[in-house]
Amino acid sequence: MKRTLRINGQSHTVKSPGDTPLLWLLRDELGLTGTKYGCGRGHCGACTVHLDGRAARACLVTVAAVGGAAVTTIEHLHTRPRGADLQAAWKRERVPQCGYCQSGQLMSAAALLAQTPRPRDREISAAMAGNLCRCGTYARVKRAIRQVARGES
Amino acid sequence: MQTDLSRRSVIKAVGGAAFVLAFYPLARNAPPVAAGAVLQPNAFLEISPPDRVTLWLKKCEMGQHIHSALAAIAADELGADMATLNVKQADTDARFGFVGTGGSYAVAGFWRRARPLFAAARDMLETAAAAAWDVGKDEVKVAGGVIRHAASGRRAPLGEFAAAAARLAVPEQPRLRSSSEFLYIGKVAGHRDVERIVNGSARYGIDVRMPNMRFAAIARSPVREGVLEGFERRATLAVPGVQEVFAVGDWVAVVAASSWAAQQGRERLRPRWRYDRYGDVSSDSIRRQLRAALGSGDHVIRQQGKAIAGSRLQRLQCDYEMPLAQHAALEPVNATALVEKGRCTIWGPIHLATQTQGEVARALQIAKENVSVHTTLVGGSFGRKLERDFVIEAAQIAARVRGPVQLLYTREDDMMHGGMRPPSQHRLSFSFDRHARRFALDYDYAAASAWAHQDRSQLSRKGYDWAAALGAVDIPYAFQSLRVRQTDIETPAVRLNWWRGTYRNNHAFASECAMDELAAAAGLDPLELRLSLLSADLSIETFPDDPAQISAGRLRRVLALAAEKIAYRSKRGTGRAVGIACHCYSDVHTYIAHAVDVTVRAGGVRIHKVVAAVDCGIAISPDSVTAQVEGSVVFGLNSALWDDVDVQAGQVMSRNFDHCRLLRLHEMPQIDVHIVASEELPGGIGEPPLPPVIPAFLNAVARAGGPRVRRLPAGDQLELV
């Protein structure tokens, strides 16, 4: 069965079976490798994308469940509100060490700011709690989010 | 610093329209090359007009920002413009020699060995420019990609005289830049690929894609050395996308059109293995094995001084226990392989490309010259990607099918089948006379051997696992009497590998916690006790045939600095205290001290602040040094609190992040990093900040009135609040 999904503003007719996690559709069928695989079970947040602007773990959402929702991946972050600002802040603060988890970090941060433009610390903590970073870049992630929230870009 | 280059390198111009100045570290007896002759390249540096500089680096970028650091060193020494410098990853082409990354040694090694090559190139460009402009050579300067003659104002892009320079003799003793001339060293910051990381286009090993590439998953015995008895193909082949299913020895490969199809196909395999052994091995049995070995004292690895005697002698014995731990890098291991026409090409996040090349060649029974390994960006490693088994497996699959295949380990595969941090048990027996301030230590430990898994030939170099002695043999304190004894055990059921910081973590945990216990028993302040016992420099063999030098003064300095910055002497309320620990990572002469300020109350610990003092010699990138310290603190606190691995019936049961707890954003404490300004040779920073983290934290907990934790993980006794 072929489905049509709306991804990064474009319609894609996809072949992957409906029970395929969105993560693998993105990475393998569509070649959008910016969304990362870390655990496959929603524990690590590396696969975070937006569905209609809200953060979702692409490893837990099946192709069938996406339905008509608009999917945004890291490759289109710059088109989201504050997306480009977050990318600039990430560079300014030298956030990434290995960088592998950072697509997910950025997407979660963007979803937070879209919902809550001036989040309190505990709102940042709650929104980012699902994004693991083994390199330990959290202090810089938080600093970058606060800067963008305060409009310092 | 001057160095003789003439036997080791030669400059040549590669012909044709592009004039290229290329550096070729050659074998000792190779004849010099006449200008204009064409040779097979063996190059790390290429300069072509007007200003194109290409640098090949042999180190893999895994988050330690090594490409930035090495590019800065090269650009400063050569006089190139870092903004336009082109950096390429060296592959296993013979011209590059040994390609591998580890030991936090990249900067120190490059500083010593590669700077002279860039200095020679700069020298020749200056000579050529001076000749062309008819001025004195010492009036010409190369910096930031431009050659200048200050007096006349003449200038030219760095590559303009490349061809002319190539006809000159290689200077035998090129002048190395002094630190006052550095434009980039001391200032460069961040990941070279940060733009691509934030826009999603950065390509890690798992992101390798090429036409006709397929994906593979492997079903392996969950118990080591299990013998494959059978599996079912039909259900697997019925999964949409699955194309091939076959066994290689005792494992089964599923090859499919997508990662998901390969994983789904694997779920249907129903493989059966016979386990002849290891079914009775568990984390507990390994613990018992270590405990039984503790006290055997098979190898005396250090002995000095005379035992102390006296009627006022007191004794203290502390036993410490370090469990297994996993690396848990966010990118699971993976490798992409293509075998065609007798050649094998590999792409992956691999530390040891040259070693991998040899092992793949042996596994496929082809000549090593027919194997090429291309190192990609690495999504975190901490030692995990030193292993080669996943690459050999990918190559063996590719040898059986057409076209390129990417073998991806799922998170479960990565955690079940990777070598882990070696566990150990430690016993520190002190005898001391607190009034006379005399201290003696008898340090006995049992360590599980990683070399037994990684390279057994290393066990015969000194008759014991010499890597397990790192951090023990070089204890820096001037005890009146010190004896260190090691007993090795092997754990064939559980694979072991290098984990960030290696055995120094185990020894720093035990010995730096014990120092605090000694201080308490002797009625002394822990900082004061350490400072007084850091009274003599130490020169001692750590790596075989390689003496390390430990400067007591540099270690005292970082301890004092950390203590000062955390206001160690300030009175804190009940339940709140500062703990300290220090370590000299002598392999790369880097000195670290941590001070941790905590409050302990009702079984919970709150970390107010961590202060780190770092002496890594010249800091190429202070920001990256800071980042590595921050990361090490998070990594170390994680280990102190939660790292453990559950092994049952020979199987690793900790298979995903639900059984491997990682610190989250809101749990990261404030970390202040102070880098000692230094003109000493640059050390390393990927691993050195880690070993003292665990003991500094646990010492703080104990001083704050919490438990004295001797068995990790502390999370069994303490909750992080």
PDB file of N, CA and C in Angstrom, chain B residues 527 557-569 572 576-583 591-598 607-615 625-626 628-634 637 668-676 688-697 700:
ATOM      1  N   LEU B 527      43.150  17.665  52.119  1.00  0.00           N
ATOM      2  CA  LEU B 527      43.943  18.473  51.199  1.00  0.00           C
ATOM      3  C   LEU B 527      45.370  18.594  51.720  1.00  0.00           C
ATOM      4  N   ARG B 557      49.790  22.060  42.436  1.00  0.00           N
ATOM      5  CA  ARG B 557      49.235  23.321  41.945  1.00  0.00           C
ATOM      6  C   ARG B 557      47.768  23.190  41.563  1.00  0.00           C
ATOM      7  N   VAL B 558      47.410  22.097  40.869  1.00  0.00           N
ATOM      8  CA  VAL B 558      46.002  21.976  40.492  1.00  0.00           C
ATOM      9  C   VAL B 558      45.126  21.690  41.708  1.00  0.00           C
ATOM     10  N   LEU B 559      45.663  20.945  42.667  1.00  0.00           N
ATOM     11  CA  LEU B 559      44.906  20.705  43.902  1.00  0.00           C
ATOM     12  C   LEU B 559      44.625  22.022  44.614  1.00  0.00           C
ATOM     13  N   ALA B 560      45.678  22.818  44.744  1.00  0.00           N
ATOM     14  CA  ALA B 560      45.533  24.092  45.453  1.00  0.00           C
ATOM     15  C   ALA B 560      44.576  25.018  44.703  1.00  0.00           C
ATOM     16  N   LEU B 561      44.646  24.999  43.386  1.00  0.00           N
ATOM     17  CA  LEU B 561      43.784  25.869  42.581  1.00  0.00           C
ATOM     18  C   LEU B 561      42.320  25.469  42.717  1.00  0.00           C
ATOM     19  N   ALA B 562      42.046  24.175  42.627  1.00  0.00           N
ATOM     20  CA  ALA B 562      40.660  23.719  42.773  1.00  0.00           C
ATOM     21  C   ALA B 562      40.135  24.067  44.158  1.00  0.00           C
ATOM     22  N   ALA B 563      40.978  23.860  45.159  1.00  0.00           N
ATOM     23  CA  ALA B 563      40.565  24.158  46.526  1.00  0.00           C
ATOM     24  C   ALA B 563      40.282  25.648  46.691  1.00  0.00           C
ATOM     25  N   GLU B 564      41.133  26.460  46.114  1.00  0.00           N
ATOM     26  CA  GLU B 564      40.939  27.916  46.217  1.00  0.00           C
ATOM     27  C   GLU B 564      39.631  28.330  45.563  1.00  0.00           C
ATOM     28  N   LYS B 565      39.380  27.810  44.362  1.00  0.00           N
ATOM     29  CA  LYS B 565      38.220  28.278  43.594  1.00  0.00           C
ATOM     30  C   LYS B 565      36.890  27.787  44.159  1.00  0.00           C
ATOM     31  N   ILE B 566      36.942  26.726  44.956  1.00  0.00           N
ATOM     32  CA  ILE B 566      35.689  26.274  45.548  1.00  0.00           C
ATOM     33  C   ILE B 566      35.558  26.779  46.986  1.00  0.00           C
ATOM     34  N   ALA B 567      36.530  27.615  47.407  1.00  0.00           N
ATOM     35  CA  ALA B 567      36.521  28.127  48.784  1.00  0.00           C
ATOM     36  C   ALA B 567      36.500  26.964  49.772  1.00  0.00           C
ATOM     37  N   TYR B 568      37.490  26.116  49.599  1.00  0.00           N
ATOM     38  CA  TYR B 568      37.604  24.890  50.391  1.00  0.00           C
ATOM     39  C   TYR B 568      37.568  25.165  51.895  1.00  0.00           C
ATOM     40  N   ARG B 569      38.203  26.265  52.293  1.00  0.00           N
ATOM     41  CA  ARG B 569      38.336  26.512  53.730  1.00  0.00           C
ATOM     42  C   ARG B 569      37.108  27.182  54.345  1.00  0.00           C
ATOM     43  N   ARG B 572      30.974  25.484  55.983  1.00  0.00           N
ATOM     44  CA  ARG B 572      29.686  25.209  55.365  1.00  0.00           C
ATOM     45  C   ARG B 572      28.771  24.619  56.428  1.00  0.00           C
ATOM     46  N   ARG B 576      26.759  19.709  54.658  1.00  0.00           N
ATOM     47  CA  ARG B 576      27.333  20.223  53.413  1.00  0.00           C
ATOM     48  C   ARG B 576      28.855  20.216  53.519  1.00  0.00           C
ATOM     49  N   ALA B 577      29.534  19.770  52.466  1.00  0.00           N
ATOM     50  CA  ALA B 577      30.996  19.711  52.506  1.00  0.00           C
ATOM     51  C   ALA B 577      31.573  19.650  51.098  1.00  0.00           C
ATOM     52  N   VAL B 578      32.870  19.879  51.056  1.00  0.00           N
ATOM     53  CA  VAL B 578      33.615  19.782  49.803  1.00  0.00           C
ATOM     54  C   VAL B 578      34.519  18.563  49.858  1.00  0.00           C
ATOM     55  N   GLY B 579      34.551  17.803  48.765  1.00  0.00           N
ATOM     56  CA  GLY B 579      35.467  16.667  48.638  1.00  0.00           C
ATOM     57  C   GLY B 579      36.424  16.938  47.495  1.00  0.00           C
ATOM     58  N   ILE B 580      37.629  16.434  47.631  1.00  0.00           N
ATOM     59  CA  ILE B 580      38.625  16.661  46.584  1.00  0.00           C
ATOM     60  C   ILE B 580      39.271  15.353  46.148  1.00  0.00           C
ATOM     61  N   ALA B 581      39.843  15.408  44.967  1.00  0.00           N
ATOM     62  CA  ALA B 581      40.658  14.290  44.474  1.00  0.00           C
ATOM     63  C   ALA B 581      41.531  14.828  43.349  1.00  0.00           C
ATOM     64  N   CYS B 582      42.659  14.179  43.145  1.00  0.00           N
ATOM     65  CA  CYS B 582      43.552  14.621  42.071  1.00  0.00           C
ATOM     66  C   CYS B 582      44.123  13.415  41.349  1.00  0.00           C
ATOM     67  N   HIS B 583      44.619  13.661  40.168  1.00  0.00           N
ATOM     68  CA  HIS B 583      45.234  12.570  39.389  1.00  0.00           C
ATOM     69  C   HIS B 583      46.222  13.139  38.383  1.00  0.00           C
ATOM     70  N   TYR B 591      47.533  17.015  34.383  1.00  0.00           N
ATOM     71  CA  TYR B 591      47.280  17.042  35.820  1.00  0.00           C
ATOM     72  C   TYR B 591      45.899  17.609  36.074  1.00  0.00           C
ATOM     73  N   ILE B 592      45.137  16.889  36.905  1.00  0.00           N
ATOM     74  CA  ILE B 592      43.751  17.298  37.145  1.00  0.00           C
ATOM     75  C   ILE B 592      43.424  17.235  38.637  1.00  0.00           C
ATOM     76  N   ALA B 593      42.663  18.194  39.123  1.00  0.00           N
ATOM     77  CA  ALA B 593      42.085  18.097  40.458  1.00  0.00           C
ATOM     78  C   ALA B 593      40.627  18.522  40.367  1.00  0.00           C
ATOM     79  N   HIS B 594      39.780  17.806  41.084  1.00  0.00           N
ATOM     80  CA  HIS B 594      38.359  18.180  41.166  1.00  0.00           C
ATOM     81  C   HIS B 594      38.002  18.465  42.609  1.00  0.00           C
ATOM     82  N   ALA B 595      37.126  19.430  42.785  1.00  0.00           N
ATOM     83  CA  ALA B 595      36.568  19.718  44.104  1.00  0.00           C
ATOM     84  C   ALA B 595      35.057  19.757  43.929  1.00  0.00           C
ATOM     85  N   VAL B 596      34.342  19.017  44.761  1.00  0.00           N
ATOM     86  CA  VAL B 596      32.887  18.893  44.608  1.00  0.00           C
ATOM     87  C   VAL B 596      32.205  19.344  45.893  1.00  0.00           C
ATOM     88  N   ASP B 597      31.233  20.207  45.745  1.00  0.00           N
ATOM     89  CA  ASP B 597      30.516  20.791  46.890  1.00  0.00           C
ATOM     90  C   ASP B 597      29.130  20.165  46.919  1.00  0.00           C
ATOM     91  N   VAL B 598      28.819  19.422  47.984  1.00  0.00           N
ATOM     92  CA  VAL B 598      27.530  18.729  48.043  1.00  0.00           C
ATOM     93  C   VAL B 598      26.835  18.949  49.379  1.00  0.00           C
ATOM     94  N   ILE B 607      24.279  18.154  44.373  1.00  0.00           N
ATOM     95  CA  ILE B 607      25.594  18.652  43.984  1.00  0.00           C
ATOM     96  C   ILE B 607      25.468  20.127  43.656  1.00  0.00           C
ATOM     97  N   HIS B 608      26.111  20.960  44.482  1.00  0.00           N
ATOM     98  CA  HIS B 608      26.011  22.401  44.263  1.00  0.00           C
ATOM     99  C   HIS B 608      26.918  22.845  43.142  1.00  0.00           C
ATOM    100  N   LYS B 609      28.131  22.334  43.168  1.00  0.00           N
ATOM    101  CA  LYS B 609      29.098  22.798  42.185  1.00  0.00           C
ATOM    102  C   LYS B 609      30.246  21.822  42.099  1.00  0.00           C
ATOM    103  N   VAL B 610      30.824  21.754  40.904  1.00  0.00           N
ATOM    104  CA  VAL B 610      32.083  21.025  40.706  1.00  0.00           C
ATOM    105  C   VAL B 610      33.089  22.035  40.181  1.00  0.00           C
ATOM    106  N   VAL B 611      34.254  22.076  40.816  1.00  0.00           N
ATOM    107  CA  VAL B 611      35.325  22.944  40.319  1.00  0.00           C
ATOM    108  C   VAL B 611      36.455  22.050  39.853  1.00  0.00           C
ATOM    109  N   ALA B 612      36.894  22.276  38.638  1.00  0.00           N
ATOM    110  CA  ALA B 612      37.978  21.478  38.091  1.00  0.00           C
ATOM    111  C   ALA B 612      39.166  22.377  37.806  1.00  0.00           C
ATOM    112  N   ALA B 613      40.356  21.904  38.166  1.00  0.00           N
ATOM    113  CA  ALA B 613      41.587  22.610  37.821  1.00  0.00           C
ATOM    114  C   ALA B 613      42.392  21.694  36.913  1.00  0.00           C
ATOM    115  N   VAL B 614      42.782  22.222  35.776  1.00  0.00           N
ATOM    116  CA  VAL B 614      43.421  21.415  34.739  1.00  0.00           C
ATOM    117  C   VAL B 614      44.767  22.011  34.352  1.00  0.00           C
ATOM    118  N   ASP B 615      45.797  21.178  34.350  1.00  0.00           N
ATOM    119  CA  ASP B 615      47.082  21.588  33.781  1.00  0.00           C
ATOM    120  C   ASP B 615      47.377  20.599  32.666  1.00  0.00           C
ATOM    121  N   VAL B 625      38.971  22.133  25.812  1.00  0.00           N
ATOM    122  CA  VAL B 625      39.449  21.572  27.091  1.00  0.00           C
ATOM    123  C   VAL B 625      38.315  21.665  28.113  1.00  0.00           C
ATOM    124  N   THR B 626      37.712  22.837  28.179  1.00  0.00           N
ATOM    125  CA  THR B 626      36.589  23.036  29.106  1.00  0.00           C
ATOM    126  C   THR B 626      35.471  22.042  28.810  1.00  0.00           C
ATOM    127  N   GLN B 628      35.665  19.097  27.404  1.00  0.00           N
ATOM    128  CA  GLN B 628      36.028  17.738  27.779  1.00  0.00           C
ATOM    129  C   GLN B 628      35.968  17.553  29.294  1.00  0.00           C
ATOM    130  N   VAL B 629      36.304  18.615  30.033  1.00  0.00           N
ATOM    131  CA  VAL B 629      36.203  18.510  31.485  1.00  0.00           C
ATOM    132  C   VAL B 629      34.736  18.420  31.896  1.00  0.00           C
ATOM    133  N   GLU B 630      33.905  19.277  31.311  1.00  0.00           N
ATOM    134  CA  GLU B 630      32.468  19.233  31.610  1.00  0.00           C
ATOM    135  C   GLU B 630      31.908  17.841  31.315  1.00  0.00           C
ATOM    136  N   GLY B 631      32.256  17.343  30.160  1.00  0.00           N
ATOM    137  CA  GLY B 631      31.765  16.029  29.764  1.00  0.00           C
ATOM    138  C   GLY B 631      32.271  14.918  30.672  1.00  0.00           C
ATOM    139  N   SER B 632      33.528  15.027  31.076  1.00  0.00           N
ATOM    140  CA  SER B 632      34.096  14.015  31.972  1.00  0.00           C
ATOM    141  C   SER B 632      33.409  14.037  33.329  1.00  0.00           C
ATOM    142  N   VAL B 633      33.080  15.217  33.801  1.00  0.00           N
ATOM    143  CA  VAL B 633      32.400  15.318  35.097  1.00  0.00           C
ATOM    144  C   VAL B 633      31.035  14.624  35.017  1.00  0.00           C
ATOM    145  N   VAL B 634      30.304  14.872  33.951  1.00  0.00           N
ATOM    146  CA  VAL B 634      28.998  14.214  33.782  1.00  0.00           C
ATOM    147  C   VAL B 634      29.188  12.697  33.686  1.00  0.00           C
ATOM    148  N   LEU B 637      30.265  11.350  37.216  1.00  0.00           N
ATOM    149  CA  LEU B 637      29.173  11.340  38.201  1.00  0.00           C
ATOM    150  C   LEU B 637      28.213  10.200  37.867  1.00  0.00           C
ATOM    151  N   MET B 668      22.490  17.907  35.574  1.00  0.00           N
ATOM    152  CA  MET B 668      23.880  18.337  35.381  1.00  0.00           C
ATOM    153  C   MET B 668      24.188  19.469  36.354  1.00  0.00           C
ATOM    154  N   PRO B 669      25.226  19.300  37.172  1.00  0.00           N
ATOM    155  CA  PRO B 669      25.548  20.354  38.145  1.00  0.00           C
ATOM    156  C   PRO B 669      26.289  21.506  37.473  1.00  0.00           C
ATOM    157  N   GLN B 670      26.457  22.581  38.203  1.00  0.00           N
ATOM    158  CA  GLN B 670      27.305  23.669  37.733  1.00  0.00           C
ATOM    159  C   GLN B 670      28.752  23.196  37.758  1.00  0.00           C
ATOM    160  N   ILE B 671      29.453  23.454  36.681  1.00  0.00           N
ATOM    161  CA  ILE B 671      30.849  23.036  36.598  1.00  0.00           C
ATOM    162  C   ILE B 671      31.692  24.233  36.203  1.00  0.00           C
ATOM    163  N   ASP B 672      32.661  24.580  37.040  1.00  0.00           N
ATOM    164  CA  ASP B 672      33.599  25.669  36.734  1.00  0.00           C
ATOM    165  C   ASP B 672      34.953  25.060  36.424  1.00  0.00           C
ATOM    166  N   VAL B 673      35.498  25.413  35.274  1.00  0.00           N
ATOM    167  CA  VAL B 673      36.766  24.828  34.853  1.00  0.00           C
ATOM    168  C   VAL B 673      37.851  25.898  34.844  1.00  0.00           C
ATOM    169  N   HIS B 674      38.960  25.603  35.488  1.00  0.00           N
ATOM    170  CA  HIS B 674      40.088  26.537  35.523  1.00  0.00           C
ATOM    171  C   HIS B 674      41.288  25.868  34.876  1.00  0.00           C
ATOM    172  N   ILE B 675      41.776  26.486  33.807  1.00  0.00           N
ATOM    173  CA  ILE B 675      42.901  25.914  33.076  1.00  0.00           C
ATOM    174  C   ILE B 675      44.161  26.674  33.474  1.00  0.00           C
ATOM    175  N   VAL B 676      45.156  25.938  33.943  1.00  0.00           N
ATOM    176  CA  VAL B 676      46.415  26.570  34.352  1.00  0.00           C
ATOM    177  C   VAL B 676      47.134  27.077  33.111  1.00  0.00           C
ATOM    178  N   PRO B 688      41.928  12.358  30.535  1.00  0.00           N
ATOM    179  CA  PRO B 688      42.507  12.739  31.822  1.00  0.00           C
ATOM    180  C   PRO B 688      41.570  13.330  32.866  1.00  0.00           C
ATOM    181  N   PRO B 689      40.567  14.126  32.506  1.00  0.00           N
ATOM    182  CA  PRO B 689      39.747  14.697  33.582  1.00  0.00           C
ATOM    183  C   PRO B 689      38.841  13.681  34.274  1.00  0.00           C
ATOM    184  N   LEU B 690      38.709  12.496  33.731  1.00  0.00           N
ATOM    185  CA  LEU B 690      37.726  11.558  34.281  1.00  0.00           C
ATOM    186  C   LEU B 690      38.132  10.861  35.586  1.00  0.00           C
ATOM    187  N   PRO B 691      39.324  10.274  35.703  1.00  0.00           N
ATOM    188  CA  PRO B 691      39.603   9.462  36.901  1.00  0.00           C
ATOM    189  C   PRO B 691      39.330  10.111  38.253  1.00  0.00           C
ATOM    190  N   PRO B 692      39.642  11.380  38.478  1.00  0.00           N
ATOM    191  CA  PRO B 692      39.397  11.900  39.827  1.00  0.00           C
ATOM    192  C   PRO B 692      37.956  12.302  40.121  1.00  0.00           C
ATOM    193  N   VAL B 693      37.064  12.200  39.135  1.00  0.00           N
ATOM    194  CA  VAL B 693      35.685  12.653  39.381  1.00  0.00           C
ATOM    195  C   VAL B 693      34.987  11.796  40.442  1.00  0.00           C
ATOM    196  N   ILE B 694      35.041  10.483  40.252  1.00  0.00           N
ATOM    197  CA  ILE B 694      34.328   9.603  41.186  1.00  0.00           C
ATOM    198  C   ILE B 694      34.803   9.813  42.625  1.00  0.00           C
ATOM    199  N   PRO B 695      36.113   9.756  42.892  1.00  0.00           N
ATOM    200  CA  PRO B 695      36.534   9.928  44.286  1.00  0.00           C
ATOM    201  C   PRO B 695      36.263  11.319  44.841  1.00  0.00           C
ATOM    202  N   ALA B 696      36.375  12.361  44.022  1.00  0.00           N
ATOM    203  CA  ALA B 696      36.095  13.710  44.537  1.00  0.00           C
ATOM    204  C   ALA B 696      34.650  13.783  45.022  1.00  0.00           C
ATOM    205  N   PHE B 697      33.758  13.220  44.237  1.00  0.00           N
ATOM    206  CA  PHE B 697      32.331  13.224  44.591  1.00  0.00           C
ATOM    207  C   PHE B 697      32.087  12.382  45.843  1.00  0.00           C
ATOM    208  N   ALA B 700      33.281  14.020  48.944  1.00  0.00           N
ATOM    209  CA  ALA B 700      32.369  15.081  49.373  1.00  0.00           C
ATOM    210  C   ALA B 700      31.197  14.488  50.143  1.00  0.00           C
TER     211      ALA B 700
END
